[in-house]
PDB file of C-alpha atoms and ligand atoms in Angstrom:
ATOM      1  CA  MET A   1       4.573 -11.820  -8.597  1.00 82.00           C
ATOM      2  CA  HIS A   2       7.565 -11.108 -10.776  1.00 83.00           C
ATOM      3  CA  PRO A   3      11.143 -12.020  -9.731  1.00 80.00           C
ATOM      4  CA  GLY A   4      12.430  -8.607 -10.826  1.00 85.00           C
ATOM      5  CA  ARG A   5      10.398  -6.691  -8.240  1.00 95.00           C
ATOM      6  CA  VAL A   6      10.714  -6.853  -4.442  1.00 95.00           C
ATOM      7  CA  PRO A   7       7.342  -7.980  -3.053  1.00 97.00           C
ATOM      8  CA  VAL A   8       5.583  -5.806  -0.472  1.00 98.00           C
ATOM      9  CA  MET A   9       3.088  -6.854   2.198  1.00 98.00           C
ATOM     10  CA  ALA A  10       1.717  -3.743   3.857  1.00 98.00           C
ATOM     11  CA  GLY A  11      -0.796  -3.541   6.696  1.00 98.00           C
ATOM     12  CA  ASN A  12      -3.070  -0.501   6.696  1.00 98.00           C
ATOM     13  CA  TRP A  13      -4.305  -0.264  10.268  1.00 98.00           C
ATOM     14  CA  LYS A  14      -6.620   2.670   9.559  1.00 98.00           C
ATOM     15  CA  MET A  15      -7.904   4.134  12.869  1.00 98.00           C
ATOM     16  CA  HIS A  16      -7.058   1.052  14.941  1.00 98.00           C
ATOM     17  CA  LYS A  17      -4.392   0.326  17.569  1.00 98.00           C
ATOM     18  CA  GLY A  18      -3.094   2.912  20.000  1.00 98.00           C
ATOM     19  CA  ILE A  19       0.468   2.860  21.302  1.00 98.00           C
ATOM     20  CA  HIS A  20       0.042  -0.201  23.541  1.00 98.00           C
ATOM     21  CA  ASP A  21      -1.388  -2.483  20.846  1.00 98.00           C
ATOM     22  CA  THR A  22       0.984  -1.135  18.207  1.00 98.00           C
ATOM     23  CA  GLY A  23       4.098  -1.751  20.299  1.00 98.00           C
ATOM     24  CA  GLY A  24       2.997  -5.269  21.214  1.00 98.00           C
ATOM     25  CA  PHE A  25       2.071  -6.176  17.643  1.00 98.00           C
ATOM     26  CA  VAL A  26       5.276  -4.877  16.070  1.00 98.00           C
ATOM     27  CA  ARG A  27       7.470  -6.533  18.712  1.00 98.00           C
ATOM     28  CA  GLU A  28       5.724  -9.865  18.130  1.00 98.00           C
ATOM     29  CA  LEU A  29       5.930  -9.510  14.349  1.00 98.00           C
ATOM     30  CA  ALA A  30       9.635  -8.656  14.621  1.00 98.00           C
ATOM     31  CA  ALA A  31      10.211 -11.746  16.788  1.00 97.00           C
ATOM     32  CA  GLN A  32       8.417 -13.988  14.288  1.00 96.00           C
ATOM     33  CA  LEU A  33      10.342 -12.520  11.359  1.00 96.00           C
ATOM     34  CA  LYS A  34      13.610 -13.050  13.223  1.00 96.00           C
ATOM     35  CA  GLU A  35      12.767 -16.741  13.598  1.00 94.00           C
ATOM     36  CA  ARG A  36      12.332 -16.998   9.836  1.00 91.00           C
ATOM     37  CA  GLY A  37      15.736 -15.463   9.049  1.00 92.00           C
ATOM     38  CA  PRO A  38      16.402 -13.183   6.061  1.00 93.00           C
ATOM     39  CA  ILE A  39      13.292 -12.398   4.051  1.00 94.00           C
ATOM     40  CA  ALA A  40      12.765 -11.262   0.474  1.00 95.00           C
ATOM     41  CA  THR A  41       9.476  -9.469   1.155  1.00 97.00           C
ATOM     42  CA  GLN A  42       9.254  -5.867   2.302  1.00 97.00           C
ATOM     43  CA  VAL A  43       6.985  -5.860   5.363  1.00 98.00           C
ATOM     44  CA  ILE A  44       5.281  -2.555   6.165  1.00 98.00           C
ATOM     45  CA  VAL A  45       2.812  -1.533   8.860  1.00 98.00           C
ATOM     46  CA  ALA A  46       0.864   1.739   8.771  1.00 98.00           C
ATOM     47  CA  PRO A  47      -0.437   2.717  12.211  1.00 98.00           C
ATOM     48  CA  VAL A  48      -2.171   5.960  13.212  1.00 98.00           C
ATOM     49  CA  PHE A  49       0.036   9.049  13.582  1.00 98.00           C
ATOM     50  CA  THR A  50       0.221   8.814  17.380  1.00 98.00           C
ATOM     51  CA  SER A  51       1.534   5.231  17.166  1.00 98.00           C
ATOM     52  CA  LEU A  52       4.235   5.890  14.554  1.00 98.00           C
ATOM     53  CA  SER A  53       7.105   6.495  16.978  1.00 98.00           C
ATOM     54  CA  VAL A  54       6.225   3.474  19.093  1.00 98.00           C
ATOM     55  CA  ALA A  55       6.080   1.341  15.942  1.00 98.00           C
ATOM     56  CA  GLN A  56       9.460   2.705  14.837  1.00 97.00           C
ATOM     57  CA  GLN A  57      11.045   1.828  18.172  1.00 97.00           C
ATOM     58  CA  ALA A  58       9.531  -1.659  18.212  1.00 98.00           C
ATOM     59  CA  ALA A  59      10.644  -2.278  14.613  1.00 97.00           C
ATOM     60  CA  TRP A  60      14.220  -1.181  15.278  1.00 96.00           C
ATOM     61  CA  GLY A  61      16.714  -3.781  14.005  1.00 95.00           C
ATOM     62  CA  SER A  62      13.983  -5.785  12.236  1.00 97.00           C
ATOM     63  CA  PRO A  63      13.033  -5.766   8.538  1.00 96.00           C
ATOM     64  CA  ILE A  64       9.684  -4.103   9.375  1.00 98.00           C
ATOM     65  CA  ARG A  65       9.158  -0.658   7.859  1.00 98.00           C
ATOM     66  CA  VAL A  66       6.651   1.842   9.220  1.00 98.00           C
ATOM     67  CA  ALA A  67       4.346   3.905   7.024  1.00 98.00           C
ATOM     68  CA  ALA A  68       2.086   6.858   7.757  1.00 98.00           C
ATOM     69  CA  GLN A  69      -1.447   6.985   6.394  1.00 98.00           C
ATOM     70  CA  ASN A  70      -1.276  10.504   4.952  1.00 98.00           C
ATOM     71  CA  CYS A  71       0.844  13.631   4.605  1.00 98.00           C
ATOM     72  CA  HIS A  72       0.179  17.206   3.519  1.00 98.00           C
ATOM     73  CA  TRP A  73       1.514  18.910   0.391  1.00 98.00           C
ATOM     74  CA  GLU A  74       2.896  21.959   2.241  1.00 97.00           C
ATOM     75  CA  ALA A  75       5.953  21.956   4.490  1.00 97.00           C
ATOM     76  CA  ALA A  76       4.206  23.920   7.257  1.00 97.00           C
ATOM     77  CA  GLY A  77       1.313  26.310   7.737  1.00 97.00           C
ATOM     78  CA  ALA A  78      -2.238  26.826   8.903  1.00 98.00           C
ATOM     79  CA  PHE A  79      -3.496  23.318   8.109  1.00 97.00           C
ATOM     80  CA  THR A  80      -5.110  22.081  11.315  1.00 97.00           C
ATOM     81  CA  GLY A  81      -5.126  18.308  11.577  1.00 96.00           C
ATOM     82  CA  GLU A  82      -2.479  17.718   8.907  1.00 97.00           C
ATOM     83  CA  VAL A  83       1.117  16.463   9.071  1.00 98.00           C
ATOM     84  CA  ALA A  84       3.917  17.472   6.694  1.00 98.00           C
ATOM     85  CA  ALA A  85       5.977  14.858   4.846  1.00 98.00           C
ATOM     86  CA  ALA A  86       9.241  16.167   6.292  1.00 98.00           C
ATOM     87  CA  MET A  87       7.814  15.778   9.813  1.00 98.00           C
ATOM     88  CA  LEU A  88       7.296  12.085   9.101  1.00 98.00           C
ATOM     89  CA  GLN A  89      10.744  11.772   7.599  1.00 97.00           C
ATOM     90  CA  GLU A  90      12.148  13.479  10.723  1.00 96.00           C
ATOM     91  CA  ILE A  91      10.972  10.591  12.919  1.00 96.00           C
ATOM     92  CA  GLY A  92      12.316   7.976  10.502  1.00 95.00           C
ATOM     93  CA  ILE A  93       9.170   7.097   8.565  1.00 97.00           C
ATOM     94  CA  GLY A  94       9.966   5.775   5.097  1.00 97.00           C
ATOM     95  CA  HIS A  95       6.574   5.244   3.441  1.00 98.00           C
ATOM     96  CA  VAL A  96       3.212   6.975   3.305  1.00 98.00           C
ATOM     97  CA  ILE A  97      -0.182   5.767   2.054  1.00 98.00           C
ATOM     98  CA  LEU A  98      -1.838   8.425  -0.128  1.00 98.00           C
ATOM     99  CA  GLY A  99      -5.218   8.714  -1.833  1.00 98.00           C
ATOM    100  CA  HIS A 100      -6.826   5.825   0.033  1.00 98.00           C
ATOM    101  CA  SER A 101     -10.478   5.471  -0.990  1.00 97.00           C
ATOM    102  CA  GLU A 102     -11.587   6.249   2.577  1.00 97.00           C
ATOM    103  CA  ARG A 103      -9.775   9.589   2.308  1.00 97.00           C
ATOM    104  CA  ARG A 104     -11.363  10.187  -1.097  1.00 96.00           C
ATOM    105  CA  GLN A 105     -14.821   9.171   0.180  1.00 95.00           C
ATOM    106  CA  HIS A 106     -14.933  10.815   3.620  1.00 97.00           C
ATOM    107  CA  PHE A 107     -12.369  13.619   3.552  1.00 96.00           C
ATOM    108  CA  GLY A 108     -12.678  15.201   0.126  1.00 96.00           C
ATOM    109  CA  GLU A 109      -9.425  13.830  -1.279  1.00 96.00           C
ATOM    110  CA  THR A 110      -9.187  14.487  -5.022  1.00 97.00           C
ATOM    111  CA  ASP A 111      -6.750  13.505  -7.757  1.00 96.00           C
ATOM    112  CA  ALA A 112      -5.223  17.000  -7.404  1.00 96.00           C
ATOM    113  CA  THR A 113      -4.703  16.729  -3.634  1.00 97.00           C
ATOM    114  CA  VAL A 114      -3.268  13.230  -4.058  1.00 98.00           C
ATOM    115  CA  ALA A 115      -0.821  14.673  -6.606  1.00 98.00           C
ATOM    116  CA  GLY A 116       0.254  17.425  -4.183  1.00 98.00           C
ATOM    117  CA  ARG A 117       0.716  14.982  -1.332  1.00 98.00           C
ATOM    118  CA  THR A 118       2.641  12.562  -3.580  1.00 98.00           C
ATOM    119  CA  GLN A 119       5.037  15.273  -4.741  1.00 98.00           C
ATOM    120  CA  ALA A 120       5.606  16.444  -1.169  1.00 98.00           C
ATOM    121  CA  ALA A 121       6.249  12.878  -0.002  1.00 98.00           C
ATOM    122  CA  LEU A 122       8.818  12.316  -2.748  1.00 98.00           C
ATOM    123  CA  ALA A 123      10.502  15.656  -2.025  1.00 97.00           C
ATOM    124  CA  ALA A 124      10.873  14.604   1.628  1.00 98.00           C
ATOM    125  CA  GLY A 125      12.390  11.257   0.625  1.00 98.00           C
ATOM    126  CA  LEU A 126       9.338   9.161   1.498  1.00 98.00           C
ATOM    127  CA  VAL A 127       8.054   6.328  -0.692  1.00 98.00           C
ATOM    128  CA  PRO A 128       4.403   7.056  -1.502  1.00 98.00           C
ATOM    129  CA  ILE A 129       1.935   4.178  -1.678  1.00 98.00           C
ATOM    130  CA  VAL A 130      -0.581   5.741  -4.050  1.00 98.00           C
ATOM    131  CA  CYS A 131      -4.046   4.140  -3.960  1.00 98.00           C
ATOM    132  CA  VAL A 132      -6.326   3.980  -6.979  1.00 98.00           C
ATOM    133  CA  GLY A 133      -9.478   1.997  -7.669  1.00 98.00           C
ATOM    134  CA  GLU A 134     -12.995   2.128  -9.020  1.00 98.00           C
ATOM    135  CA  VAL A 135     -16.302   2.028  -7.132  1.00 97.00           C
ATOM    136  CA  LEU A 136     -18.827  -0.701  -7.969  1.00 97.00           C
ATOM    137  CA  ALA A 137     -20.994   1.481 -10.233  1.00 97.00           C
ATOM    138  CA  GLU A 138     -17.918   2.401 -12.274  1.00 98.00           C
ATOM    139  CA  ARG A 139     -16.967  -1.258 -12.688  1.00 97.00           C
ATOM    140  CA  GLN A 140     -20.522  -2.183 -13.641  1.00 96.00           C
ATOM    141  CA  ALA A 141     -20.557   0.625 -16.201  1.00 98.00           C
ATOM    142  CA  GLY A 142     -17.337  -0.737 -17.762  1.00 97.00           C
ATOM    143  CA  ALA A 143     -15.437   2.376 -16.666  1.00 98.00           C
ATOM    144  CA  THR A 144     -12.721   0.720 -14.529  1.00 98.00           C
ATOM    145  CA  GLU A 145      -9.859   1.488 -16.919  1.00 98.00           C
ATOM    146  CA  ALA A 146     -11.019   5.063 -17.523  1.00 98.00           C
ATOM    147  CA  VAL A 147     -11.179   5.667 -13.761  1.00 98.00           C
ATOM    148  CA  LEU A 148      -7.732   4.162 -13.199  1.00 98.00           C
ATOM    149  CA  ALA A 149      -6.247   6.220 -16.052  1.00 98.00           C
ATOM    150  CA  ARG A 150      -7.802   9.406 -14.621  1.00 98.00           C
ATOM    151  CA  GLN A 151      -6.570   8.700 -11.080  1.00 98.00           C
ATOM    152  CA  LEU A 152      -3.089   7.707 -12.244  1.00 98.00           C
ATOM    153  CA  GLY A 153      -2.789  10.719 -14.555  1.00 97.00           C
ATOM    154  CA  GLY A 154      -4.008  12.986 -11.769  1.00 97.00           C
ATOM    155  CA  ALA A 155      -1.655  11.649  -9.121  1.00 96.00           C
ATOM    156  CA  LEU A 156       1.453  10.875 -11.141  1.00 96.00           C
ATOM    157  CA  GLY A 157       1.176  13.179 -14.157  1.00 91.00           C
ATOM    158  CA  GLY A 158       3.722  15.716 -12.910  1.00 92.00           C
ATOM    159  CA  LEU A 159       6.376  13.198 -11.879  1.00 98.00           C
ATOM    160  CA  SER A 160       9.492  11.964 -13.662  1.00 97.00           C
ATOM    161  CA  ALA A 161       9.893   8.374 -14.801  1.00 98.00           C
ATOM    162  CA  GLY A 162      12.531   7.849 -12.102  1.00 97.00           C
ATOM    163  CA  GLN A 163      10.207   9.098  -9.369  1.00 98.00           C
ATOM    164  CA  VAL A 164       7.391   6.821 -10.517  1.00 98.00           C
ATOM    165  CA  ALA A 165       9.691   3.789 -10.674  1.00 97.00           C
ATOM    166  CA  GLY A 166      10.463   4.279  -6.973  1.00 96.00           C
ATOM    167  CA  LEU A 167       6.935   4.594  -5.684  1.00 97.00           C
ATOM    168  CA  ILE A 168       4.318   1.954  -4.989  1.00 98.00           C
ATOM    169  CA  ILE A 169       0.826   1.874  -6.468  1.00 98.00           C
ATOM    170  CA  ALA A 170      -2.015   0.081  -4.693  1.00 98.00           C
ATOM    171  CA  TYR A 171      -4.921  -1.055  -6.849  1.00 98.00           C
ATOM    172  CA  GLU A 172      -7.851  -1.150  -4.438  1.00 98.00           C
ATOM    173  CA  PRO A 173     -11.266  -1.730  -5.996  1.00 98.00           C
ATOM    174  CA  VAL A 174     -13.488   0.206  -3.598  1.00 96.00           C
ATOM    175  CA  TRP A 175     -16.204  -2.448  -3.712  1.00 97.00           C
ATOM    176  CA  ALA A 176     -13.719  -4.956  -2.281  1.00 95.00           C
ATOM    177  CA  ILE A 177     -12.407  -2.839   0.622  1.00 94.00           C
ATOM    178  CA  GLY A 178     -13.656  -4.109   3.951  1.00 90.00           C
ATOM    179  CA  THR A 179     -16.523  -5.973   2.270  1.00 94.00           C
ATOM    180  CA  GLY A 180     -15.167  -9.516   2.263  1.00 91.00           C
ATOM    181  CA  GLN A 181     -15.749  -9.507  -1.488  1.00 91.00           C
ATOM    182  CA  VAL A 182     -12.256  -9.953  -2.919  1.00 93.00           C
ATOM    183  CA  ALA A 183     -11.557  -9.354  -6.617  1.00 92.00           C
ATOM    184  CA  THR A 184     -10.984 -12.573  -8.527  1.00 96.00           C
ATOM    185  CA  SER A 185      -7.402 -13.119  -9.540  1.00 97.00           C
ATOM    186  CA  ALA A 186      -8.474 -12.514 -13.156  1.00 97.00           C
ATOM    187  CA  GLN A 187     -10.008  -9.139 -12.215  1.00 98.00           C
ATOM    188  CA  ALA A 188      -6.952  -8.177 -10.180  1.00 98.00           C
ATOM    189  CA  GLN A 189      -4.508  -9.231 -12.903  1.00 98.00           C
ATOM    190  CA  ALA A 190      -6.473  -7.364 -15.590  1.00 98.00           C
ATOM    191  CA  ALA A 191      -6.450  -4.130 -13.566  1.00 98.00           C
ATOM    192  CA  HIS A 192      -2.779  -4.488 -12.633  1.00 98.00           C
ATOM    193  CA  ALA A 193      -1.822  -5.221 -16.236  1.00 98.00           C
ATOM    194  CA  PHE A 194      -3.763  -2.133 -17.314  1.00 98.00           C
ATOM    195  CA  ILE A 195      -1.925   0.010 -14.741  1.00 98.00           C
ATOM    196  CA  ARG A 196       1.432  -1.344 -15.933  1.00 98.00           C
ATOM    197  CA  HIS A 197       0.434  -0.718 -19.540  1.00 98.00           C
ATOM    198  CA  TRP A 198      -0.568   2.845 -18.593  1.00 98.00           C
ATOM    199  CA  LEU A 199       2.814   3.362 -16.891  1.00 98.00           C
ATOM    200  CA  ASP A 200       4.548   2.056 -19.993  1.00 98.00           C
ATOM    201  CA  GLY A 201       2.657   4.487 -22.225  1.00 98.00           C
ATOM    202  CA  ARG A 202       3.322   7.482 -19.968  1.00 97.00           C
ATOM    203  CA  PHE A 203       6.767   6.778 -18.496  1.00 97.00           C
ATOM    204  CA  GLY A 204       8.296   4.022 -20.634  1.00 97.00           C
ATOM    205  CA  PRO A 205       8.953   0.303 -20.277  1.00 97.00           C
ATOM    206  CA  GLY A 206      11.701   0.587 -17.644  1.00 96.00           C
ATOM    207  CA  THR A 207       9.392   2.400 -15.241  1.00 97.00           C
ATOM    208  CA  ALA A 208       6.489   0.080 -15.991  1.00 97.00           C
ATOM    209  CA  ALA A 209       8.678  -2.937 -15.234  1.00 97.00           C
ATOM    210  CA  ALA A 210      10.078  -1.460 -12.013  1.00 97.00           C
ATOM    211  CA  THR A 211       7.002   0.008 -10.291  1.00 98.00           C
ATOM    212  CA  ARG A 212       5.451  -2.209  -7.627  1.00 98.00           C
ATOM    213  CA  ILE A 213       1.661  -2.561  -7.842  1.00 98.00           C
ATOM    214  CA  LEU A 214      -0.101  -3.973  -4.772  1.00 98.00           C
ATOM    215  CA  TYR A 215      -3.602  -5.390  -4.625  1.00 98.00           C
ATOM    216  CA  GLY A 216      -5.902  -4.262  -1.799  1.00 98.00           C
ATOM    217  CA  GLY A 217      -9.463  -5.272  -0.992  1.00 97.00           C
ATOM    218  CA  SER A 218     -10.424  -8.092   1.392  1.00 95.00           C
ATOM    219  CA  ALA A 219      -7.111  -9.902   0.860  1.00 97.00           C
ATOM    220  CA  LYS A 220      -6.853 -12.666   3.474  1.00 97.00           C
ATOM    221  CA  PRO A 221      -4.708 -15.725   4.232  1.00 98.00           C
ATOM    222  CA  ASP A 222      -7.074 -17.972   2.288  1.00 97.00           C
ATOM    223  CA  ASN A 223      -7.118 -15.922  -0.941  1.00 97.00           C
ATOM    224  CA  VAL A 224      -3.695 -14.279  -0.935  1.00 98.00           C
ATOM    225  CA  ALA A 225      -1.789 -17.075  -2.695  1.00 97.00           C
ATOM    226  CA  GLU A 226      -4.021 -16.871  -5.743  1.00 97.00           C
ATOM    227  CA  LEU A 227      -3.648 -13.088  -5.891  1.00 97.00           C
ATOM    228  CA  LEU A 228       0.133 -13.282  -5.518  1.00 97.00           C
ATOM    229  CA  ASP A 229       0.311 -15.787  -8.364  1.00 96.00           C
ATOM    230  CA  CYS A 230      -0.785 -13.025 -10.767  1.00 96.00           C
ATOM    231  CA  PRO A 231       2.305 -11.823 -12.668  1.00 96.00           C
ATOM    232  CA  ASP A 232       1.513  -8.127 -12.166  1.00 97.00           C
ATOM    233  CA  VAL A 233       0.549  -8.342  -8.478  1.00 98.00           C
ATOM    234  CA  ASP A 234       3.640  -7.441  -6.429  1.00 98.00           C
ATOM    235  CA  GLY A 235       2.106  -7.806  -2.999  1.00 98.00           C
ATOM    236  CA  CYS A 236      -0.888  -6.594  -1.015  1.00 98.00           C
ATOM    237  CA  LEU A 237      -2.150  -3.626   0.931  1.00 98.00           C
ATOM    238  CA  ILE A 238      -4.124  -5.299   3.694  1.00 98.00           C
ATOM    239  CA  GLY A 239      -6.710  -3.738   5.980  1.00 98.00           C
ATOM    240  CA  GLY A 240      -8.752  -6.036   8.222  1.00 97.00           C
ATOM    241  CA  ALA A 241      -6.514  -9.107   7.916  1.00 98.00           C
ATOM    242  CA  SER A 242      -3.436  -7.109   8.952  1.00 98.00           C
ATOM    243  CA  LEU A 243      -4.874  -6.336  12.380  1.00 98.00           C
ATOM    244  CA  ARG A 244      -4.176  -9.813  13.743  1.00 97.00           C
ATOM    245  CA  GLU A 245      -0.563 -10.984  13.949  1.00 97.00           C
ATOM    246  CA  GLU A 246      -1.494 -14.499  12.948  1.00 97.00           C
ATOM    247  CA  SER A 247      -3.258 -13.585   9.713  1.00 98.00           C
ATOM    248  CA  PHE A 248      -0.779 -10.853   8.729  1.00 98.00           C
ATOM    249  CA  MET A 249       2.149 -13.212   9.313  1.00 98.00           C
ATOM    250  CA  ALA A 250       0.421 -15.942   7.302  1.00 98.00           C
ATOM    251  CA  MET A 251       0.153 -13.516   4.406  1.00 98.00           C
ATOM    252  CA  VAL A 252       3.806 -12.491   4.692  1.00 98.00           C
ATOM    253  CA  ASP A 253       4.676 -16.193   4.666  1.00 97.00           C
ATOM    254  CA  ALA A 254       2.605 -16.638   1.502  1.00 97.00           C
ATOM    255  CA  ALA A 255       4.581 -13.857  -0.200  1.00 97.00           C
ATOM    256  CA  GLU A 256       7.846 -15.386   0.971  1.00 95.00           C
ATOM    257  CA  LYS A 257       6.828 -18.748  -0.432  1.00 93.00           C
ATOM    258  CA  ARG A 258       6.122 -17.152  -3.784  1.00 90.00           C
ATOM    259  CA  ALA A 259       9.332 -15.117  -3.730  1.00 88.00           C
ATOM    260  CA  GLY A 260      11.218 -18.364  -3.129  1.00 83.00           C
ATOM    261  CA  LYS A 261       9.333 -20.007  -5.962  1.00 68.00           C
ATOM    262  CA  ASN A 262      10.213 -17.150  -8.302  1.00 64.00           C
ATOM    263  CA  SER A 263      13.892 -17.077  -7.452  1.00 57.00           C
ATOM    264  CA  GLY A 264      14.145 -20.855  -7.614  1.00 46.00           C
TER     265      GLY A 264
HETATM  266  C1  LIG M   1      -7.544  -1.143   2.796  1.00 79.92           C
HETATM  267  O1  LIG M   1      -8.218  -0.440   3.544  1.00 79.92           O
HETATM  268  O2  LIG M   1      -6.561  -0.680   2.223  1.00 79.92           O
HETATM  269  C2  LIG M   1      -7.965  -2.532   2.611  1.00 79.92           C
HETATM  270  C3  LIG M   1      -7.464  -3.192   1.611  1.00 79.92           C
HETATM  271  O3  LIG M   1      -8.866  -3.028   3.531  1.00 79.92           O
HETATM  272  P1  LIG M   1      -9.402  -4.544   3.613  1.00 79.92           P
HETATM  273  O4  LIG M   1      -8.224  -5.463   3.433  1.00 79.92           O
HETATM  274  O5  LIG M   1     -10.005  -4.647   4.976  1.00 79.92           O
HETATM  275  O6  LIG M   1     -10.406  -4.710   2.515  1.00 79.92           O
END
């Protein structure tokens, strides 16, 4: 982690937790955060669409921010099953996960659709959390950087430097998502440094220094400290380990510890 960037710990709940579980979780998390006092880390949870309003209500007055897991590139229209960015903004949502590998793998998401969704999110005032990452065969073929450059160029190519500085990128090696096989801190740092270098080349050093880059892929309480010690890792996007209050809170605490270490 770097003292110049606000760390983010974000829970991606995928298709888990209906309104009852979401409300209970967020209330408990808010209570635990209150006990800890002011925090330096941005804490985000991303429930399913139907649980967003309940999460918002439960998070009210706490530092917890609520994210959606997708948004469409159009403002309205014949797009069954989709939700527009402005509709999320209307209910107070501030962040949206875009281009997650599960969307790319199962729902035909492409670099072009991720770009459209990202632009729509920004236009509606949402902070996109744009996911990129290579599959195992691409890593084994030595193509990780080429894949990241293609995905970043595809998603962010049409944006201004200022827009990119305000969004969040999540590096999620697909082979590490939900597999229990976390990237080593050296692998994570190398990919994050490459992404920052790519941002520098495309948008300049100010944007590269400002953009938060999260690691995602089997991050857990027992490996998170090592990941957060990487200078270009600004937090985590957490799937499985964010579903239990205890493990998510332990990971937020780990980020807080590091934030304190940095500022001290
Ligand atoms: C994710 O789905 O974004 C993710 C990182 O999942 P997990 O932590 O379970 O690997």
